[in-house]
PDB file of N, CA and C in Angstrom:
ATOM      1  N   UNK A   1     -20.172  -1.523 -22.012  1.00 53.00           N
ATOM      2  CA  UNK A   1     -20.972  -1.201 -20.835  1.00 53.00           C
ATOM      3  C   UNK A   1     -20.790  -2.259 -19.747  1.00 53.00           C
ATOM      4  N   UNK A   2     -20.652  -3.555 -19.981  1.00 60.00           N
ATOM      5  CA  UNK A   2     -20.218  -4.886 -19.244  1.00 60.00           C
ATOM      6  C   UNK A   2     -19.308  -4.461 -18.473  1.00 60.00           C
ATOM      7  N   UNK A   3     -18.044  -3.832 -19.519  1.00 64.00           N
ATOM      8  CA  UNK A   3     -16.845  -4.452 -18.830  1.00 64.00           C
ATOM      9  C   UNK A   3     -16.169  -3.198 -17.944  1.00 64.00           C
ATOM     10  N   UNK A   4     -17.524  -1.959 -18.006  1.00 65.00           N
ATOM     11  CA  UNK A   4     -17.200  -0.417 -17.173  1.00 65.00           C
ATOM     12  C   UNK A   4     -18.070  -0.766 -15.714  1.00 65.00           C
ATOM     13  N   UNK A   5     -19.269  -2.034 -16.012  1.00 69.00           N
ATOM     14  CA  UNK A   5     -20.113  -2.461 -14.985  1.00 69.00           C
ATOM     15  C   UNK A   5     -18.858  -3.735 -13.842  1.00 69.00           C
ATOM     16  N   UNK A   6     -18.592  -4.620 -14.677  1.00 74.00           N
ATOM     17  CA  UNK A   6     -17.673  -5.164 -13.672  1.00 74.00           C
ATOM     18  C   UNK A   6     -16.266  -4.837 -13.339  1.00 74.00           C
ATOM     19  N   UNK A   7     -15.802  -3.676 -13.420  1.00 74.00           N
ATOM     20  CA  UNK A   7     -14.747  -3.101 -13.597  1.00 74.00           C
ATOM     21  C   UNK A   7     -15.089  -2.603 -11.755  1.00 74.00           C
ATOM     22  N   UNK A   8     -16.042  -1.688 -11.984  1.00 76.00           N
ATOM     23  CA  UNK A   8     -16.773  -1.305 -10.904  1.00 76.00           C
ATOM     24  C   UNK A   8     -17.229  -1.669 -10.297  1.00 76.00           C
ATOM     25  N   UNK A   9     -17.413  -3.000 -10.013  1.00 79.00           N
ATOM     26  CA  UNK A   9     -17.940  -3.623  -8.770  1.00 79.00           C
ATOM     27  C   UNK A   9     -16.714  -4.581  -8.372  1.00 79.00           C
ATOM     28  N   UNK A  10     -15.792  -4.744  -9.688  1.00 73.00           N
ATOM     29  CA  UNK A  10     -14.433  -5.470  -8.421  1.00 73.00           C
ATOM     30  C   UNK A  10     -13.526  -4.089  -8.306  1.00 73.00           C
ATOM     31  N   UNK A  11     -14.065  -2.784  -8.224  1.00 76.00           N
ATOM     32  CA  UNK A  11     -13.414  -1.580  -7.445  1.00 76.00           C
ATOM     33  C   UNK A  11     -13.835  -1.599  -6.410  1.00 76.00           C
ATOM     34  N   UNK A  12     -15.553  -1.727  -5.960  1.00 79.00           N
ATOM     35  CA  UNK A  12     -16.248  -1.915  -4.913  1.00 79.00           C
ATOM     36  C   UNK A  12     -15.886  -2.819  -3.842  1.00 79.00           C
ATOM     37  N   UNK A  13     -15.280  -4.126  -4.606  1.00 78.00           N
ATOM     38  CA  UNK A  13     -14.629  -4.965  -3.589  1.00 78.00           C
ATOM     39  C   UNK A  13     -13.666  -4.508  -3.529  1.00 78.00           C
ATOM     40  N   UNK A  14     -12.705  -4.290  -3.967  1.00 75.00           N
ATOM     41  CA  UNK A  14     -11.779  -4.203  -3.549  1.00 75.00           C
ATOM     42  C   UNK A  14     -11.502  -2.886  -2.309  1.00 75.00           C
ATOM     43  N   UNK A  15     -12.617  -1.888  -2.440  1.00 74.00           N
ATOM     44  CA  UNK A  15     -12.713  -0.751  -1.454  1.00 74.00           C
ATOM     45  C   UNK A  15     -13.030  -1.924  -0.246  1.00 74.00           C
ATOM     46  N   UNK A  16     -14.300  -2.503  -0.125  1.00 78.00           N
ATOM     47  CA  UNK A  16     -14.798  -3.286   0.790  1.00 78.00           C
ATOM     48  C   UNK A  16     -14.032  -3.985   1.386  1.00 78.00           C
ATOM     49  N   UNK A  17     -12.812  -4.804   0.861  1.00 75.00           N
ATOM     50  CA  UNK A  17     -12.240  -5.296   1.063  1.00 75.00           C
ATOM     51  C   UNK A  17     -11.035  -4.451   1.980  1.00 75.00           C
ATOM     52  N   UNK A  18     -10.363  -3.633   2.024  1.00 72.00           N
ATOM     53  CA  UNK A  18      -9.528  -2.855   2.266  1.00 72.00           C
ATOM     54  C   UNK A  18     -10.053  -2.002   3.598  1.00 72.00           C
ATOM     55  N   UNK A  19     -11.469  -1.926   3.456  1.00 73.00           N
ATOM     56  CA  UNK A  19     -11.642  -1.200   4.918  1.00 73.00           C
ATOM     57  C   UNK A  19     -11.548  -1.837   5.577  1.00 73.00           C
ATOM     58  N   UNK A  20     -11.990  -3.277   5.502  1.00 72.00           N
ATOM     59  CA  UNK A  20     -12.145  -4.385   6.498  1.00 72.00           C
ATOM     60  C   UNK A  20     -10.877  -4.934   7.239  1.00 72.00           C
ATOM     61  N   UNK A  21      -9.925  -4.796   6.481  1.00 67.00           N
ATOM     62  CA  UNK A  21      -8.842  -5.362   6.596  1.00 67.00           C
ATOM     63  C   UNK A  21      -8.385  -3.534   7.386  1.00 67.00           C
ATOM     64  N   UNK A  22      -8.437  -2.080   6.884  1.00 66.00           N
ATOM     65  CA  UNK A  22      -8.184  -1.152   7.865  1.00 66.00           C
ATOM     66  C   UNK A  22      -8.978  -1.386   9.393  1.00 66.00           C
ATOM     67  N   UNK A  23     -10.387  -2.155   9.619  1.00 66.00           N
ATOM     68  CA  UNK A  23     -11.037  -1.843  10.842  1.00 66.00           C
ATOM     69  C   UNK A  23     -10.225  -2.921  11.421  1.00 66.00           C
ATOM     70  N   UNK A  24      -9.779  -3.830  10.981  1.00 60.00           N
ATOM     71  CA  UNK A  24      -9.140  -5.109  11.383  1.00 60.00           C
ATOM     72  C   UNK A  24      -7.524  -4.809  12.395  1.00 60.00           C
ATOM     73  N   UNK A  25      -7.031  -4.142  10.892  1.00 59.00           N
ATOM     74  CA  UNK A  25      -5.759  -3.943  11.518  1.00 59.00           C
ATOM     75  C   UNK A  25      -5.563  -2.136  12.336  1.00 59.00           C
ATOM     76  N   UNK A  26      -6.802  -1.986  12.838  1.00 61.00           N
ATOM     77  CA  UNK A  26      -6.648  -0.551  13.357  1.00 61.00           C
ATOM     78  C   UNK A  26      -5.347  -0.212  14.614  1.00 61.00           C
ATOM     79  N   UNK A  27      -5.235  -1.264  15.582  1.00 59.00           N
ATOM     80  CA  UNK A  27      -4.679  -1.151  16.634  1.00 59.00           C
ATOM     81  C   UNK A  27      -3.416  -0.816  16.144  1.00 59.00           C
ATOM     82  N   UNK A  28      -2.726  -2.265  15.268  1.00 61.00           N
ATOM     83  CA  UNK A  28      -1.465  -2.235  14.813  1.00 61.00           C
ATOM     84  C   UNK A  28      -1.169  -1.450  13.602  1.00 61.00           C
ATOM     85  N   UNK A  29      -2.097  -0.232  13.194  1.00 59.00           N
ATOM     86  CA  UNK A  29      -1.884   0.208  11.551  1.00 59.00           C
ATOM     87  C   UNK A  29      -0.728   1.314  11.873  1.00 59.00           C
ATOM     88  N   UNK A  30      -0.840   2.324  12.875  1.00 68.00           N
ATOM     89  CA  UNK A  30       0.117   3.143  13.046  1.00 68.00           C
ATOM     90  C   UNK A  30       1.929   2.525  13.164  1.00 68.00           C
ATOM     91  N   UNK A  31       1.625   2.150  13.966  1.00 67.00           N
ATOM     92  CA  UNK A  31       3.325   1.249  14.028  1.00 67.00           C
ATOM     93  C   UNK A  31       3.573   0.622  13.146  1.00 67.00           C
ATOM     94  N   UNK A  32       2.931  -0.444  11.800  1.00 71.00           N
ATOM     95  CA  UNK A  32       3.636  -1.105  11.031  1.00 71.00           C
ATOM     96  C   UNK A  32       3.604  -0.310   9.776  1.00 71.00           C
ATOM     97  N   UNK A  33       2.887   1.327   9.643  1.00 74.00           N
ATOM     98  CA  UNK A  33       2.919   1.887   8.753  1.00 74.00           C
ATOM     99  C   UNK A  33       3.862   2.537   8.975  1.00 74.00           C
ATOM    100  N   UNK A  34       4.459   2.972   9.692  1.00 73.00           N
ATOM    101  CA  UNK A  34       5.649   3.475  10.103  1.00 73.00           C
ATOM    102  C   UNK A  34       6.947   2.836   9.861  1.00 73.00           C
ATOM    103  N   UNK A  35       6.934   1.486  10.296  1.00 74.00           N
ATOM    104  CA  UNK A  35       7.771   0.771  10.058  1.00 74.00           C
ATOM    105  C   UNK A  35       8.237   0.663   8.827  1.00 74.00           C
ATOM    106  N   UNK A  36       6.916   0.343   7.799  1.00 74.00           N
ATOM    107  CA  UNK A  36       7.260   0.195   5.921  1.00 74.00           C
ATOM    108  C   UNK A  36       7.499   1.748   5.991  1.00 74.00           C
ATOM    109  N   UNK A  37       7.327   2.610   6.159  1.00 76.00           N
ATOM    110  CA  UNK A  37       7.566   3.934   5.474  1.00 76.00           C
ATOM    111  C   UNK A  37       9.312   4.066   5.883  1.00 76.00           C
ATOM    112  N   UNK A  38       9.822   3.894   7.299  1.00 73.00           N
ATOM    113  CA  UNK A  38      11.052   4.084   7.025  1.00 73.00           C
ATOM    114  C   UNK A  38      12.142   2.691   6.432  1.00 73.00           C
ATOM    115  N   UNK A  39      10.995   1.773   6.433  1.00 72.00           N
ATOM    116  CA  UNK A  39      11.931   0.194   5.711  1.00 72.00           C
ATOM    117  C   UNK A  39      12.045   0.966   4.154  1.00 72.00           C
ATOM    118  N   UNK A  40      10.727   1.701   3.593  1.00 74.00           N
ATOM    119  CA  UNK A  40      10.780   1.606   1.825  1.00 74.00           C
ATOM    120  C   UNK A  40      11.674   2.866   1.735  1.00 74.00           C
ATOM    121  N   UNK A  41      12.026   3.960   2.672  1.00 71.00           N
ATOM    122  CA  UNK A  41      12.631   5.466   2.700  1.00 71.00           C
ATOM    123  C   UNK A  41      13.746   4.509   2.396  1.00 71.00           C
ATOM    124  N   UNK A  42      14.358   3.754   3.548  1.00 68.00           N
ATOM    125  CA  UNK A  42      15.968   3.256   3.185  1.00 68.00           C
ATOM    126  C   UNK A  42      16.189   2.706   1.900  1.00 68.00           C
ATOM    127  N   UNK A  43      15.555   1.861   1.817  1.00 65.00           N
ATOM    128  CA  UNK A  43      15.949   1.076   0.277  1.00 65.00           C
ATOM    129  C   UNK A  43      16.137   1.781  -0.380  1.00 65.00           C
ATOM    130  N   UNK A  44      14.976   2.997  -0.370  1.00 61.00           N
ATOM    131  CA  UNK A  44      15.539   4.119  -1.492  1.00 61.00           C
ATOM    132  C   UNK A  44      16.422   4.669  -1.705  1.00 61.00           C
ATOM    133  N   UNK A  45      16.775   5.139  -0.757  1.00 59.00           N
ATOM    134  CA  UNK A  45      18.166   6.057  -0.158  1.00 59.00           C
ATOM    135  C   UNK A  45      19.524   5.392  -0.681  1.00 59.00           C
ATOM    136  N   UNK A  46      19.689   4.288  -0.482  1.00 60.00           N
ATOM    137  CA  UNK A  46      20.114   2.916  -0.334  1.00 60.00           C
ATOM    138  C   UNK A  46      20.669   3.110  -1.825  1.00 60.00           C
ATOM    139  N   UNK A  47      19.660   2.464  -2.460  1.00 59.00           N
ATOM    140  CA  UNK A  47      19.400   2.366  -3.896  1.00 59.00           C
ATOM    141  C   UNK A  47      20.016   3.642  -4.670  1.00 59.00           C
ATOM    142  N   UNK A  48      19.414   4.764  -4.301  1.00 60.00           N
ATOM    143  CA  UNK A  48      19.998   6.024  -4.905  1.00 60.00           C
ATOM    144  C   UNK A  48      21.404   6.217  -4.890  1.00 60.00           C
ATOM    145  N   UNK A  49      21.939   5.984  -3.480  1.00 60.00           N
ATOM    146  CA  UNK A  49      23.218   5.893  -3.419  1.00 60.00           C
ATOM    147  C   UNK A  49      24.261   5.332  -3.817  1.00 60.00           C
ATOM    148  N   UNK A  50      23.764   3.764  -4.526  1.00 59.00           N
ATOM    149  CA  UNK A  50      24.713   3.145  -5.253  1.00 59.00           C
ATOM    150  C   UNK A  50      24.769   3.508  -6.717  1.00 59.00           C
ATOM    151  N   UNK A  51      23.300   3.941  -7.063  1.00 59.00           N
ATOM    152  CA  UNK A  51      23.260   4.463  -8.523  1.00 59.00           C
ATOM    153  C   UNK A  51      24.413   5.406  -8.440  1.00 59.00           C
ATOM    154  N   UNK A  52      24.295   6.302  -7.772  1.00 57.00           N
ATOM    155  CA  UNK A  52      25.511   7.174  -7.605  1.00 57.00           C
ATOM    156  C   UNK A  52      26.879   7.278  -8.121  1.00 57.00           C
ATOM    157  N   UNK A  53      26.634   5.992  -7.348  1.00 59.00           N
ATOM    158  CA  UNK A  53      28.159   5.710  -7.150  1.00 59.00           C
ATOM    159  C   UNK A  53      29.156   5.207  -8.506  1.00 59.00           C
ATOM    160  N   UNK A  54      27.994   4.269  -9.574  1.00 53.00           N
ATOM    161  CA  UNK A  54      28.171   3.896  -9.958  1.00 53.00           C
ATOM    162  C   UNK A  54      28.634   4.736 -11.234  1.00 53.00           C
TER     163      UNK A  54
END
């Protein structure tokens, strides 16, 4: 019961934590989410392609 009680309250932080840091980074969230989405697309691509190859 302890360890379902603090399990759940460092989920709580960690939600808490994460909005704060979304209200924070609101201005810049669109553009650098963009940015990692086509930085992590390539690697993949990337990656897939040498498996390929190989």
């Amino acid at each position: 019961m302890t360890t379902n009680l603090t399990l759940q309250s460092a989920q709580d932080k960690f939600v808490d934590t994460q909005a704060k840091f979304k209200s924070l980074d609101e201005r810049r969230a669109p553009l650098s989410s963009v940015f990692l989405y086509l930085l992590s697309r390539s690697n993949f691509v990337g990656y897939e392609r040498s498996s390929i190859e190989l």
